[in-house]
Amino acid sequence: GAVVSQHPSRVICKSGTSVKIECRSLDFQATTMFWYRQFPKQSLMLMATSNEGSKATYEQGVEKDKFLINHASLTLSTLTVTSAHPEDSSFYICSASYVSGGPNTGELFFGEGSRLTVL
Amino acid sequence: SQQGEEDPQALSIQEGENATMNCSYKTSINNLQWYRQNSGRGLVHLILIRSNEREKHSGRLRVTLDTSKKSSSLLITASRAADTASYFCATDAWNSGYALNFGKGTSLLVTP
């Protein structure tokens, strides 16, 4: 199956700093990537939809100036948490859609996630 | 916004038993998918069932979909300790651009 790589897997930073998380589709082109956030023992909440070459679409309640998303190529999307605070500590997961037109169209492939801890 | 609701929230069974998890959703869907997540890890896609399908099998997994009741079930037969994980259902709609809405998940514990 398609592989999505996410980096870093863990990051610890001080309050007020910015952190960038990368999401790469390794063996396929992803015109659309999605960023999710997951708090402990909770479900995944969609933060934004990232489209290559255009501005990301943010879900209601997600601050676009706080969570900067860039999708500069068909294989890379980045999420930057700006001026991070302890409440931003969470597990961030990206995914990419494998739009083949075949029987598995719509299937999403997920990265391994990035655990952010803001001190 | 979150759409799927799984039940039970937690399930504990012994190896060899079957595990059944249910998922309900609120609006019309295009596909419904089940994912597995081991603690602190990413998601692994298990099975996708389309809105015009009623049942699908994959190995020890059996998924049903009842669009009239807006519900789905995931059955894991002959469970193993390695099946211990959280299981999420996720739905998408025709106009969602493949963005998924996840349920709250069922935490499955399989004891030897």
Coordinates of C-alpha atoms in Angstrom, one line a residue:
Chain A
G1 CA 0.0 0.0 0.0
A2 CA 0.9 3.7 -0.2
V3 CA 3.3 5.0 2.4
V4 CA 3.0 8.3 4.2
S5 CA 6.0 9.4 6.2
Q6 CA 5.7 11.9 9.0
H7 CA 8.6 13.7 10.7
P8 CA 9.5 14.2 13.5
S9 CA 7.7 11.5 15.4
R10 CA 8.3 13.2 18.7
V11 CA 9.2 16.8 19.5
I12 CA 9.5 18.7 22.8
C13 CA 9.8 22.4 22.7
K14 CA 9.6 25.4 24.9
S15 CA 6.5 27.6 25.1
G16 CA 6.6 30.3 22.5
T17 CA 8.6 28.5 19.9
S18 CA 7.4 27.3 16.6
V19 CA 7.5 23.7 15.5
K20 CA 7.3 22.3 12.0
I21 CA 5.9 18.8 11.2
E22 CA 6.4 17.3 7.7
C23 CA 4.2 14.9 6.0
R24 CA 5.4 13.1 2.8
S25 CA 3.8 10.7 0.5
L26 CA 6.6 8.4 -0.4
D27 CA 5.4 6.4 -3.4
F28 CA 2.5 8.3 -4.7
Q29 CA 1.4 11.8 -5.5
A30 CA -1.1 13.3 -3.1
T31 CA -2.9 16.4 -4.3
T32 CA -4.8 16.5 -1.0
M33 CA -3.5 15.9 2.4
F34 CA -5.3 16.1 5.7
W35 CA -4.1 17.1 9.1
Y36 CA -5.7 15.7 12.2
R37 CA -5.2 16.2 15.9
Q38 CA -5.7 13.7 18.6
F39 CA -5.8 14.2 22.3
P40 CA -5.1 11.3 24.6
K41 CA -7.7 8.6 24.5
Q42 CA -9.8 10.6 22.1
S43 CA -10.6 10.4 18.5
L44 CA -9.0 12.2 15.6
M45 CA -10.3 15.7 14.8
L46 CA -9.8 17.1 11.4
M47 CA -7.9 20.3 11.5
A48 CA -7.5 21.2 7.9
T49 CA -7.4 20.0 4.3
S50 CA -4.2 20.8 2.5
N51 CA -4.3 21.2 -1.3
E52 CA -1.2 21.3 -3.4
G53 CA -0.6 24.8 -4.7
S54 CA -3.5 26.5 -2.9
K55 CA -4.4 27.7 0.6
A56 CA -5.5 25.1 3.1
T57 CA -9.1 24.8 4.2
Y58 CA -9.4 24.9 8.0
E59 CA -12.1 23.4 10.0
Q60 CA -14.2 25.6 12.2
G61 CA -12.5 26.5 15.4
V62 CA -9.0 25.9 14.1
E63 CA -6.8 29.0 14.0
K64 CA -5.2 29.3 10.6
D65 CA -2.6 31.7 11.9
K66 CA -1.7 29.3 14.7
F67 CA -1.5 26.2 12.5
L68 CA 0.2 27.2 9.3
I69 CA -0.1 24.6 6.5
N70 CA 1.9 24.6 3.4
H71 CA 1.5 22.1 0.6
A72 CA 4.2 23.1 -1.8
S73 CA 4.5 19.9 -3.8
L74 CA 2.5 16.8 -4.6
T75 CA 4.5 14.8 -2.0
L76 CA 5.0 17.2 0.9
S77 CA 2.7 19.1 3.2
T78 CA 4.0 20.8 6.4
L79 CA 2.2 21.9 9.5
T80 CA 3.8 24.6 11.6
V81 CA 2.5 25.2 15.1
T82 CA 3.5 28.8 15.7
S83 CA 4.2 30.2 19.2
A84 CA 3.3 26.9 20.7
H85 CA 1.8 26.7 24.2
P86 CA 1.2 23.7 26.5
E87 CA -2.4 23.4 25.3
D88 CA -1.0 22.7 21.8
S89 CA 0.5 19.5 23.1
S90 CA -1.1 16.7 21.2
F91 CA -0.6 14.0 18.7
Y92 CA -0.8 15.3 15.1
I93 CA -1.4 12.9 12.3
C94 CA -1.4 13.6 8.6
S95 CA -3.0 11.6 5.9
A96 CA -3.1 11.6 2.1
S97 CA -5.7 10.4 -0.2
Y98 CA -4.9 7.9 -2.9
V99 CA -7.1 9.0 -5.7
S100 CA -6.8 6.3 -8.3
G101 CA -10.3 6.0 -9.6
G102 CA -10.1 2.3 -8.8
P103 CA -11.9 0.2 -6.1
N104 CA -10.0 1.8 -3.3
T105 CA -10.6 5.4 -4.3
G106 CA -11.1 7.4 -1.2
E107 CA -8.8 5.3 1.0
L108 CA -6.6 7.4 3.2
F109 CA -3.1 6.5 4.2
F110 CA -1.9 7.9 7.5
G111 CA 1.5 8.9 8.8
E112 CA 2.7 7.5 12.0
G113 CA 1.9 10.7 13.8
S114 CA 4.0 13.4 15.6
R115 CA 3.7 13.8 19.3
L116 CA 4.2 17.4 20.3
T117 CA 5.0 18.3 23.9
V118 CA 5.2 22.0 24.8
L119 CA 6.8 22.7 28.1
Chain B
S1 CA -17.2 17.7 13.0
Q2 CA -17.2 14.3 14.5
Q3 CA -19.8 12.1 13.1
G4 CA -19.3 8.5 14.0
E5 CA -20.1 7.2 17.4
E6 CA -18.7 3.8 18.4
D7 CA -19.9 1.5 21.0
P8 CA -18.8 0.1 23.2
Q9 CA -16.2 2.6 24.2
A10 CA -14.1 -0.2 25.7
L11 CA -14.3 -4.0 25.2
S12 CA -12.3 -6.6 27.0
I13 CA -12.4 -10.2 25.8
Q14 CA -10.2 -13.3 25.9
E15 CA -8.2 -14.7 23.1
G16 CA -10.3 -16.8 20.8
E17 CA -13.5 -14.9 21.4
N18 CA -15.2 -12.7 18.8
A19 CA -15.2 -9.0 19.2
T20 CA -18.0 -6.8 17.9
M21 CA -17.9 -3.1 17.6
N22 CA -20.6 -0.8 16.4
C23 CA -20.6 2.6 14.8
S24 CA -23.4 5.0 14.1
Y25 CA -23.3 8.1 12.0
K26 CA -25.7 11.0 11.3
T27 CA -25.5 12.1 7.7
S28 CA -25.4 10.5 4.3
I29 CA -22.1 8.9 3.5
N30 CA -20.0 7.9 0.5
N31 CA -17.8 5.4 2.2
L32 CA -17.4 4.0 5.7
Q33 CA -14.0 2.8 6.8
W34 CA -12.6 1.1 9.8
Y35 CA -9.1 1.9 11.1
R36 CA -7.0 0.4 13.9
Q37 CA -4.6 2.4 16.0
N38 CA -2.1 0.9 18.4
S39 CA -1.2 3.1 21.3
G40 CA 0.7 6.2 20.3
R41 CA 0.9 5.1 16.7
G42 CA -0.6 6.1 13.4
L43 CA -3.7 4.6 11.9
V44 CA -3.8 1.4 9.9
H45 CA -6.6 1.0 7.4
L46 CA -8.6 -2.2 7.9
I47 CA -11.5 -2.1 5.5
L48 CA -13.6 0.2 3.4
I49 CA -17.2 -0.4 2.6
R50 CA -19.1 1.7 0.2
S51 CA -22.6 3.0 0.7
N52 CA -24.1 0.6 -1.8
E53 CA -22.5 -2.4 -0.1
R54 CA -24.0 -4.3 2.9
E55 CA -21.2 -6.6 4.0
K56 CA -17.5 -7.0 3.4
H57 CA -14.9 -9.5 4.6
S58 CA -11.2 -9.4 5.0
G59 CA -9.5 -12.2 6.7
R60 CA -10.9 -12.4 10.3
L61 CA -12.7 -9.1 9.8
R62 CA -16.3 -8.7 8.8
V63 CA -17.9 -5.4 8.3
T64 CA -21.6 -4.7 7.8
L65 CA -23.3 -1.5 6.8
D66 CA -26.9 -0.6 7.2
T67 CA -27.5 2.8 5.6
S68 CA -31.1 2.8 6.6
K69 CA -30.1 2.7 10.2
K70 CA -26.9 4.7 9.6
S71 CA -24.8 2.1 11.4
S72 CA -22.0 -0.3 10.8
S73 CA -20.4 -3.1 12.7
L74 CA -16.9 -4.5 12.8
L75 CA -16.6 -8.2 13.8
I76 CA -13.2 -9.6 14.6
T77 CA -13.3 -13.4 14.8
A78 CA -11.0 -15.6 16.8
S79 CA -9.4 -12.6 18.4
R80 CA -5.7 -12.6 19.3
A81 CA -3.8 -10.6 21.9
A82 CA -2.2 -8.7 19.0
D83 CA -5.6 -7.4 18.1
T84 CA -5.4 -5.2 21.2
A85 CA -5.8 -1.6 19.9
S86 CA -8.3 1.2 19.4
Y87 CA -10.7 0.8 16.5
F88 CA -12.3 3.8 14.8
C89 CA -14.9 4.1 12.2
A90 CA -14.7 7.0 9.8
T91 CA -17.1 8.3 7.2
D92 CA -16.8 10.6 4.3
A93 CA -19.3 12.2 2.1
W94 CA -19.5 12.9 -1.7
N95 CA -18.5 16.5 -1.2
S96 CA -15.9 16.0 1.6
G97 CA -13.0 15.7 -0.8
Y98 CA -12.2 12.4 1.0
A99 CA -11.8 14.1 4.4
L100 CA -12.8 11.6 7.0
N101 CA -14.9 12.2 10.1
F102 CA -13.9 9.8 12.9
G103 CA -15.9 8.3 15.6
K104 CA -14.7 8.2 19.2
G105 CA -13.3 4.7 18.9
T106 CA -13.6 1.5 20.8
S107 CA -10.6 0.4 22.9
L108 CA -10.3 -3.4 22.6
L109 CA -8.3 -5.4 25.0
V110 CA -7.7 -9.1 24.2
T111 CA -6.2 -11.0 27.1
P112 CA -4.3 -14.3 26.6

